[in-house]
XYZ file of C-alpha atoms in Angstrom:
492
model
C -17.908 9.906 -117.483
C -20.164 12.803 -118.117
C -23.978 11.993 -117.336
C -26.121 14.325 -119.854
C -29.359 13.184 -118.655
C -30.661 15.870 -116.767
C -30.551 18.030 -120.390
C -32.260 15.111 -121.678
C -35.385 14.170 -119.299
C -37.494 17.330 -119.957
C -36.912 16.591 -123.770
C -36.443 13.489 -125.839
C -36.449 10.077 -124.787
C -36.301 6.990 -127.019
C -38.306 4.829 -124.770
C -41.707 7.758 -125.682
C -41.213 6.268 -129.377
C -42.625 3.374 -130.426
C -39.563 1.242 -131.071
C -41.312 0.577 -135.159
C -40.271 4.050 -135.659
C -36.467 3.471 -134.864
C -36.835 0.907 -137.552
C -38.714 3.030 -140.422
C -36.110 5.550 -139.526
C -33.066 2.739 -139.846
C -34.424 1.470 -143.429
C -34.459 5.059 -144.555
C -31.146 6.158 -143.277
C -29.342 2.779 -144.800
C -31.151 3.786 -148.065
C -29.774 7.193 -148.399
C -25.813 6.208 -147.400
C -24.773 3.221 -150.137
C -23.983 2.874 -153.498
C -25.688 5.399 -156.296
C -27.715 8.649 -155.134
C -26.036 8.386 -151.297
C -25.216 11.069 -149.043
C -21.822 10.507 -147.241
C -22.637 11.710 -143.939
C -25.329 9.770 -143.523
C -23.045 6.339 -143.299
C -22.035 7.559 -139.782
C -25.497 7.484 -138.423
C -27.093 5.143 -140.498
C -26.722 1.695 -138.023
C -28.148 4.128 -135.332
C -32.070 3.855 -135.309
C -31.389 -0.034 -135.492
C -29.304 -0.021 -132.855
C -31.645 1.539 -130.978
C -34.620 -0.511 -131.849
C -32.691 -3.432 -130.681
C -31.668 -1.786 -127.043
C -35.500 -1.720 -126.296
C -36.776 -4.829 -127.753
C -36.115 -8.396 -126.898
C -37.464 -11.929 -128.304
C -37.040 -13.700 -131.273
C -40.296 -11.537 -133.048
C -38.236 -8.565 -132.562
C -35.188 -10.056 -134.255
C -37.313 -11.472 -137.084
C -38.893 -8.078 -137.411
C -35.274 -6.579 -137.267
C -34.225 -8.508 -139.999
C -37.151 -8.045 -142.273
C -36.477 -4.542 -141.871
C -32.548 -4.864 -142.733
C -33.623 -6.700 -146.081
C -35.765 -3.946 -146.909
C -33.526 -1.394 -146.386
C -30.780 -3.206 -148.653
C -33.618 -3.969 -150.981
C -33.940 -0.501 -151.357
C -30.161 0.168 -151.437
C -29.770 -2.152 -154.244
C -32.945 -1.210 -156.234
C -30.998 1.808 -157.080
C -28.654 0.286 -158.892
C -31.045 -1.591 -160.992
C -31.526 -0.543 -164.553
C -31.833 -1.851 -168.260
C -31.052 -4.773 -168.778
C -30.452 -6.030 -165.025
C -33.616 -7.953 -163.878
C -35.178 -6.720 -160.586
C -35.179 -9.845 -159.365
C -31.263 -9.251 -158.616
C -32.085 -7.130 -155.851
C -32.857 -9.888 -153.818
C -29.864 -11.775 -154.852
C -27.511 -9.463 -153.096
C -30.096 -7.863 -150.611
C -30.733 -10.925 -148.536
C -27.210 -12.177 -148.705
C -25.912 -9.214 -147.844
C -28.640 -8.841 -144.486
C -27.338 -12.209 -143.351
C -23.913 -11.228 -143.159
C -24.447 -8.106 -141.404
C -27.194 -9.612 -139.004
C -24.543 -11.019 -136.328
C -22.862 -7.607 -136.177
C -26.642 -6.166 -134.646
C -27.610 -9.269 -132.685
C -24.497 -10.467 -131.052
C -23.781 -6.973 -129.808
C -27.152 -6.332 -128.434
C -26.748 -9.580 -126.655
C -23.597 -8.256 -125.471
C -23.832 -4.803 -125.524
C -23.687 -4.073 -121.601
C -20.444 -6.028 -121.307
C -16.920 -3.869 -120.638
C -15.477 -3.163 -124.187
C -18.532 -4.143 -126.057
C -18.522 -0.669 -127.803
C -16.008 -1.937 -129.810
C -17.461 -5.348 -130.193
C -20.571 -4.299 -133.528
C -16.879 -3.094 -135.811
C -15.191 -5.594 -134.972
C -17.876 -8.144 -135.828
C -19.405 -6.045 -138.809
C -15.391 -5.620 -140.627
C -14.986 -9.526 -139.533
C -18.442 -10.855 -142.052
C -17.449 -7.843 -144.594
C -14.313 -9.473 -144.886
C -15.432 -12.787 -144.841
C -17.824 -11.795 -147.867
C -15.563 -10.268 -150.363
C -12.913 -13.009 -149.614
C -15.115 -16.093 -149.741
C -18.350 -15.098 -151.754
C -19.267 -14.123 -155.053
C -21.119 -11.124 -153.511
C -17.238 -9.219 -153.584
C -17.050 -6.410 -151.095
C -20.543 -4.691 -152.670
C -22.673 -3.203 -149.539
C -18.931 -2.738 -147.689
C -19.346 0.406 -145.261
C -15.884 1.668 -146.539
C -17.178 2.852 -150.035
C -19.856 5.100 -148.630
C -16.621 7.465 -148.180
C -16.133 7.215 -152.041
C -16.634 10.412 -153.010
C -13.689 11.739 -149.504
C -10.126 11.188 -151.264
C -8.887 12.389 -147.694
C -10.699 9.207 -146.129
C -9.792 6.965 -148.860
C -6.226 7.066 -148.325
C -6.776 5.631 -145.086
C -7.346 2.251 -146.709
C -3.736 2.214 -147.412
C -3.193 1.502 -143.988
C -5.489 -1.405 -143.463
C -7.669 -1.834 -145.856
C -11.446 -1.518 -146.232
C -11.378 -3.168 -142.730
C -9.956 0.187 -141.017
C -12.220 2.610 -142.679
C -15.387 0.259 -141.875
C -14.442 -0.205 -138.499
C -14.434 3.550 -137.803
C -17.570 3.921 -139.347
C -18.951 1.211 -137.324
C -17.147 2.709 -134.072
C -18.387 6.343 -134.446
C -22.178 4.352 -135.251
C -22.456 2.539 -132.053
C -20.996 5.212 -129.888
C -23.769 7.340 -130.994
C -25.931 4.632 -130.482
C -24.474 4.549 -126.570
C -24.995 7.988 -125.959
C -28.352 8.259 -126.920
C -29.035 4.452 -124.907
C -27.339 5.636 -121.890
C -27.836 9.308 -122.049
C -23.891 9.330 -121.165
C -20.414 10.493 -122.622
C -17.289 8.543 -121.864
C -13.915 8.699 -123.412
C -14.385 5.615 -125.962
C -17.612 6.736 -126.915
C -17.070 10.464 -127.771
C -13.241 11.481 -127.425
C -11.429 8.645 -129.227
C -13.529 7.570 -132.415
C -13.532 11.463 -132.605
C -9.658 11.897 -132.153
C -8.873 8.503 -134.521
C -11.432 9.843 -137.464
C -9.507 13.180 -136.851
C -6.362 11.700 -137.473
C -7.383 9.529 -140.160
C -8.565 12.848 -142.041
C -5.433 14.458 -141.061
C -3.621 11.381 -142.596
C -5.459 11.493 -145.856
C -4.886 14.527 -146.580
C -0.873 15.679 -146.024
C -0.769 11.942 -147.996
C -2.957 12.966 -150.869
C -1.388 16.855 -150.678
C 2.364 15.265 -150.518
C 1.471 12.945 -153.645
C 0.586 15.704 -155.476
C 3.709 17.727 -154.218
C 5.974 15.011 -155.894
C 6.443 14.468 -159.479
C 7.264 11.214 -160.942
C 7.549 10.029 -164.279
C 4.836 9.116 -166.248
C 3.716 6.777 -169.346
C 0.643 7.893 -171.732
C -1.889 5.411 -171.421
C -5.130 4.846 -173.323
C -8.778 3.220 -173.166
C -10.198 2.644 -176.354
C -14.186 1.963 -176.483
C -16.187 -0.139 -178.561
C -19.321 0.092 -180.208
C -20.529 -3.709 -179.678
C -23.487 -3.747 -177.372
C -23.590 -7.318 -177.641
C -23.972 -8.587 -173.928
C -25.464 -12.575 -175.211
C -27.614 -13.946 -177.235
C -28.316 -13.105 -180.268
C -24.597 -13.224 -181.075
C -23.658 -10.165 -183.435
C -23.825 -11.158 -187.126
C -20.797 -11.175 -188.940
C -20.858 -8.234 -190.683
C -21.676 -6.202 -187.499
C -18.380 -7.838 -186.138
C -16.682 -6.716 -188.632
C -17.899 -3.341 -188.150
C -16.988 -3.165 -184.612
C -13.392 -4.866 -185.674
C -12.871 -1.800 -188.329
C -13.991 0.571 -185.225
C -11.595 -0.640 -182.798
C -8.440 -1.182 -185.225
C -9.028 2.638 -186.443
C -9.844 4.133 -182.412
C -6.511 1.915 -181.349
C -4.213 3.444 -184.143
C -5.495 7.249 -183.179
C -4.541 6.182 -179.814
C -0.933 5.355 -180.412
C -0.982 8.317 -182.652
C -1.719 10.597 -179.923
C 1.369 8.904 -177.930
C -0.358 6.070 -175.896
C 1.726 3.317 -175.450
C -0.636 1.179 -173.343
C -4.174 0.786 -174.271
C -6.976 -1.020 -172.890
C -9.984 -2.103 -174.910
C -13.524 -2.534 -172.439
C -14.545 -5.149 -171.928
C -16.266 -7.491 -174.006
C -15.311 -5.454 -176.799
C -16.265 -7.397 -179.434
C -17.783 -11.147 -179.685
C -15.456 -13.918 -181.993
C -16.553 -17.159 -182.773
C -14.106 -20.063 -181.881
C -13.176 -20.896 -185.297
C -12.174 -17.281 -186.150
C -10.660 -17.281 -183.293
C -6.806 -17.917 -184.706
C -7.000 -15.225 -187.389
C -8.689 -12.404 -184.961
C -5.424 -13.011 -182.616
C -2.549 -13.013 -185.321
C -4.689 -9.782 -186.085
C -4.328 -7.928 -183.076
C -0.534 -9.202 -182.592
C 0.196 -7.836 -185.956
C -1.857 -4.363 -184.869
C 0.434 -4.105 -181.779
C 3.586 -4.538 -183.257
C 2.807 -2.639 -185.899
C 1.990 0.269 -184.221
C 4.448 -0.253 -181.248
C 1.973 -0.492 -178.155
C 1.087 -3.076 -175.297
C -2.167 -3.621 -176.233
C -4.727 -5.358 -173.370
C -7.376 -7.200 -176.712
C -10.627 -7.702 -174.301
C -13.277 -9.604 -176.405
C -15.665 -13.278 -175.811
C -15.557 -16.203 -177.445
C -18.381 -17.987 -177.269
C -18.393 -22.113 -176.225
C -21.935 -22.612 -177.180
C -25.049 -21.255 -177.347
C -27.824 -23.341 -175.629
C -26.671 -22.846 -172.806
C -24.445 -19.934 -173.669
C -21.539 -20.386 -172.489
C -18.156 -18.194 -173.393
C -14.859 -17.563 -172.681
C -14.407 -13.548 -171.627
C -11.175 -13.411 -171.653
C -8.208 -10.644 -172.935
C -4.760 -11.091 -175.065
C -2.272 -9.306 -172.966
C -0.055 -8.136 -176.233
C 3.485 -6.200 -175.706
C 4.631 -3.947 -178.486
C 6.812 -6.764 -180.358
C 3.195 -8.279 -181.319
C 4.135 -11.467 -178.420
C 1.183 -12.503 -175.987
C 2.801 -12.437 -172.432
C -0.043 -14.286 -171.491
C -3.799 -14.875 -172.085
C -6.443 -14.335 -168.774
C -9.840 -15.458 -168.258
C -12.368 -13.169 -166.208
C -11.716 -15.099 -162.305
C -14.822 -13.630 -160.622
C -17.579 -14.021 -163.300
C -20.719 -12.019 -161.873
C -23.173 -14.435 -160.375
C -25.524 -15.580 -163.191
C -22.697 -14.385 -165.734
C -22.396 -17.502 -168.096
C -18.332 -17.283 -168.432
C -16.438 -20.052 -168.085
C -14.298 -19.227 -164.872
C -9.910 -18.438 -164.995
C -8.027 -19.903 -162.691
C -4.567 -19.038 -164.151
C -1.934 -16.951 -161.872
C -1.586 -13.740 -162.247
C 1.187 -12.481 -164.179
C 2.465 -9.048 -165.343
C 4.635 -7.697 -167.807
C 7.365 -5.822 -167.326
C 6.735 -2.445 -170.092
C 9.769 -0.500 -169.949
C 10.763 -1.089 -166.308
C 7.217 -1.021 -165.457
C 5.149 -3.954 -164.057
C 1.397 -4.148 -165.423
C -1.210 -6.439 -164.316
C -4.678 -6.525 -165.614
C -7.714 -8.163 -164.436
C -11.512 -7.809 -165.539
C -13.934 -5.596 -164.347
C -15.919 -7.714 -161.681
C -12.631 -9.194 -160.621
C -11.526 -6.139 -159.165
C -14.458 -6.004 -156.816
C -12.069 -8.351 -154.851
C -9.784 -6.921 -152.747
C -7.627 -10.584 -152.517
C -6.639 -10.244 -156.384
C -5.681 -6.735 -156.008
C -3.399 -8.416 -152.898
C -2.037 -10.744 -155.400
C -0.838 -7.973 -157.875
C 0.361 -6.475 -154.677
C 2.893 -9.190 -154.387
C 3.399 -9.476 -157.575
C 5.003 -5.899 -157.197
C 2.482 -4.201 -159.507
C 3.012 -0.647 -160.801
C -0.216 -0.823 -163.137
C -3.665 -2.443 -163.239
C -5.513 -2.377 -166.612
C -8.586 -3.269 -166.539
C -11.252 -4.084 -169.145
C -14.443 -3.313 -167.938
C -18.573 -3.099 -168.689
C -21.061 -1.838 -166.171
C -24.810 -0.395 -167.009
C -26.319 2.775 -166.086
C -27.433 2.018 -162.753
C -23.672 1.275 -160.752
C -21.986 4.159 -162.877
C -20.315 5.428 -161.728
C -19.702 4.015 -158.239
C -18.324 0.987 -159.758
C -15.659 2.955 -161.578
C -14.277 4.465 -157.885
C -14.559 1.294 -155.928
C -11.676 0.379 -157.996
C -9.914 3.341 -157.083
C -9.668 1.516 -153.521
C -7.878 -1.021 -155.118
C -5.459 1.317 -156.643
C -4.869 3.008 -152.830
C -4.709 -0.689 -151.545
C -2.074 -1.850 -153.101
C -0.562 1.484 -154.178
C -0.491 0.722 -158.226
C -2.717 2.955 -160.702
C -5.341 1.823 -162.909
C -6.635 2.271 -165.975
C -10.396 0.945 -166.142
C -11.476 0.936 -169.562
C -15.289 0.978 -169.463
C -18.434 0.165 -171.683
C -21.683 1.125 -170.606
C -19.945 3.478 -167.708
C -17.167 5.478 -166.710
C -13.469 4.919 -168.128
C -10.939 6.219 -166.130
C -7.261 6.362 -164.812
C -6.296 6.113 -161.673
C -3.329 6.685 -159.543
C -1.972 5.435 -156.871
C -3.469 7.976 -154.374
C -7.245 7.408 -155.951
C -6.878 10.203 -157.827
C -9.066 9.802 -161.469
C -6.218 12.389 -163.279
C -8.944 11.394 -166.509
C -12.439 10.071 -166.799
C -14.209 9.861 -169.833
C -18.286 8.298 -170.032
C -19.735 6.095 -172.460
C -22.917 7.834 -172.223
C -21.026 11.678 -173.593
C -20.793 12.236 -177.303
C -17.193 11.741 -177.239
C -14.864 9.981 -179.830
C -14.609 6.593 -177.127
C -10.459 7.432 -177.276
C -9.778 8.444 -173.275
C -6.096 10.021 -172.665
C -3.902 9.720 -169.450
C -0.661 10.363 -167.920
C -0.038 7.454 -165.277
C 2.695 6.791 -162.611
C 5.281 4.942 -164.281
C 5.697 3.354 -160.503
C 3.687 2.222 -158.010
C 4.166 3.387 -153.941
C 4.497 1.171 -150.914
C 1.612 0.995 -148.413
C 1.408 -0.336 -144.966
C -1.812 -2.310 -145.948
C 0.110 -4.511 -149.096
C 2.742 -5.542 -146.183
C 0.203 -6.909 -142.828
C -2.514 -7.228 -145.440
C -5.304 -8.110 -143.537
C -3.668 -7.865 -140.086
C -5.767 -5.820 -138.808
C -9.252 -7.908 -139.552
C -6.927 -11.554 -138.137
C -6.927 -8.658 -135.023
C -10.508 -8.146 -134.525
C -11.501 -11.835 -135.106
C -8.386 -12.564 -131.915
C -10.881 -9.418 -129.764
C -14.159 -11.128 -130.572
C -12.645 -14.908 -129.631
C -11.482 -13.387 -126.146
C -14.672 -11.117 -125.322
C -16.804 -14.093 -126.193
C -14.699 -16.293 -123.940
C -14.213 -13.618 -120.946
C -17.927 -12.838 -121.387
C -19.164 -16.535 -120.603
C -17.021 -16.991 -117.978
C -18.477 -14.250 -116.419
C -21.833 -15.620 -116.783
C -21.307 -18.754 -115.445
C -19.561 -17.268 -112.338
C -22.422 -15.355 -112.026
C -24.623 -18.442 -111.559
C -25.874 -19.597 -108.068
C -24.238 -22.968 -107.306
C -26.739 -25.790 -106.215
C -26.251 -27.105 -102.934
C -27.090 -30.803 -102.318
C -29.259 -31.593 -100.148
């Protein structure tokens, strides 16, 4: 172990700032590293000041000033994706939520954090509540350290290996180590060498299996999203002649599409509103459009139930090119506050010509355990219907280009309000077209008529079942230790 102190005395120390500072300093770091307007490197210093602040304070004012400060800073992280017509009040709807799962990751380790191996105890807590949100919440995997590195297609193959939960863990690793070094003015192997050597090699791994994807050709299938010109997003409900406007829109964009050679096309989401007793006609409609001009077609559209409340069904016709529905899929992770009556279906997909495609809806691929299910399903395409606003485009777009490197199938997102775009297996967006160009709304791609295998859609989450095993033993060697440590009473 290599004491650095001496270099160290005559210059900085942490304990000649007032520990407040570490804390502005945190907020502002965590501010600049997710979602829209971040800068990548900062994500592997960003826990730092915190961690700091909480090696030199102690007391329960400290923690409740620490945690006041981490819902600011995500208050500030999610204010950035915040624009018309998303109330503010949503930032606090995912900022606080999002504080309170990644509070135990800071306080259990500073409780801990002089224990042997408790460098590696703030990952394996942190990937432990990430996981435990986008599996069990309706927050998804939003505010996930992972997509910070969404911008690094070397770093993003890594999730092929174990998920979010291996990418986040290194971030966390190379966080805290930092964090130790400036603490204990020291260098030791797992603090400097190895979460240098493993982010190394995870680089090194991204990138001969991006370059060897791109070595390899593969067959391919012309795919299409088509965009819509409804902007309908509730109530008022369009009138009917603006329906039918949007109707003539979409029927001539979708026949241009198969003209140009498409032979799967995805409509965005919420594409166009039809009332419940149109219903019948609008699908014998788009079954005779498919078969007609020889396509799959993925119809996305709502229905609406009622209207006070509103409630509706968002939902898409999954249509093959003999005009038959294979099946019929309700959105399965409506966005909190989203008035959509919730699917509950299984997944299916359709075999097209040797290949297997899946589709989902927008918001539902925020979920890494539906991705998982098209996984097993043996999925070699993911369309998905989708409609985002200004302020998560076009981050929204590439988290689901972590799905696609999951499970190793391509996607098509068709978008509305954002950024369309297919993607293949290796999170590579080989097209993107925005809502917000002057474009014709028809978006062209060549996709993988197969998907790949990955290490990550066979132990699935493995590697998180192997962190929760760590932190059950550290917490159970750790109070042992204690309580041999306390003097035993003699009776007098």
């Amino acid at each position: 172990m290599k004491n650095f102190s001496s270099t160290t005395t005559q210059g900085f120390n942490i304990n000649q700032i007032n520990p407040l500072w570490y804390l502005a300093i945190g907020v502002a770091t965590m501010a600049l590293t997710h979602m829209t307007f971040s800068i990548e490197v900062m994500a592997w210093v960003s826990s730092v000041p915190f961690l700091i602040y909480l090696s030199l304070t102690e007391g329960w004012k400290s923690r409740l000033t620490f945690f006041l400060a981490l819902v600011l800073a995500w208050s500030l992280v999610v204010t950035k994706i915040i624009s018309d017509p998303i109330p503010l009040m949503l930032v606090f709807l995912y900022s606080i939520p999002i504080s309170l799962f990644h509070l135990p990751g800071y306080l259990i380790w500073s409780k801990f954090k002089d224990q042997k191996y408790a460098l590696f105890l703030f990952p394996a807590v942190m990937i432990i509540m990430e996981w435990i949100q986008y599996t069990f919440t309706p927050l998804a995997s939003w505010g996930v350290a992972a997509y910070t590195m969404h911008d690094n297609v070397s770093l993003i193959q890594t999730v092929s290996l174990f998920g979010l939960a291996g990418l986040s863990f290194l971030i966390y690793w190379v966080n805290v180590s930092i964090a130790n070094i400036i603490i204990k003015r020291k260098i030791s192997i797992p603090t400097f060498q190895l979460p240098l050597i493993m982010l190394f090699l995870f680089i090194f791994f991204g990138s001969i299996r991006y370059d060897m994807s791109k070595a390899n050709g593969s067959d391919t299938i012309t795919v299409a999203a088509v965009g819509t010109d409804s902007e309908a997003s509730g109530l008022p409900l369009p009138t009917k002649v603006r329906t039918e406007q949007t109707k003539t829109a979409l029927f001539k964009r979708t026949r241009t599409a198969a003209e140009g050679g498409a032979k799967i096309i995805s409509w965005n989401e919420a594409a166009i509103f039809i009332m419940p007793e149109d219903e019948k006609e609008w699908i014998n409609s788009i079954k005779e459009l498919a078969a007609e001009l020889n396509i799959t077609l993925v119809a996305s559209y709502v229905s609406p139930i009622s209207q006070s409340p509103l409630r509706y069904e968002n939902k898409y016709q999954f249509i093959d090119s003999s005009g038959n529905i294979t099946h019929t899929y309700l959105k399965h992770q409506p966005v909190p506050g989203e008035p959509a009556v919730q699917g509950k279906s299984p997944l299916k997909v359709a075999d097209i010509k040797g290949t297997k495609v899946g589709a989902a809806i927008c918001y539902d691929y925020d979920f890494p355990y539906l991705a998982k299910g098209y996984g097993e399903l043996g999925a070699d395409m993911v369309i998905l219907p989708s409609s985002d606003w200004r302020g998560i485009d076009p981050v929204h777009t590439e988290m689901a280009a972590f799905r696609a490197v999951e499970q190793g199938h391509s996607v098509l997102r068709s978008t509305r309000f954002g950024l369309s775009a297919a993607i293949t297996p290796y999170g590579e967006m080989v097209s993107q077209m925005s809502s917000f160009d002057d474009n014709d709304k028809i978006m062209y791609s060549q996709l993988p008529t197969k998907g790949v295998t990955t290490l990550y859609s066979v132990i699935q989450d493995s590697f998180v079942y192997l962190c929760i095993g760590f932190l059950l033993s550290f917490m159970a060697i750790a109070y042992r230790s204690r309580n041999k440590l306390k003097p035993i009473k003699k009776d007098d």
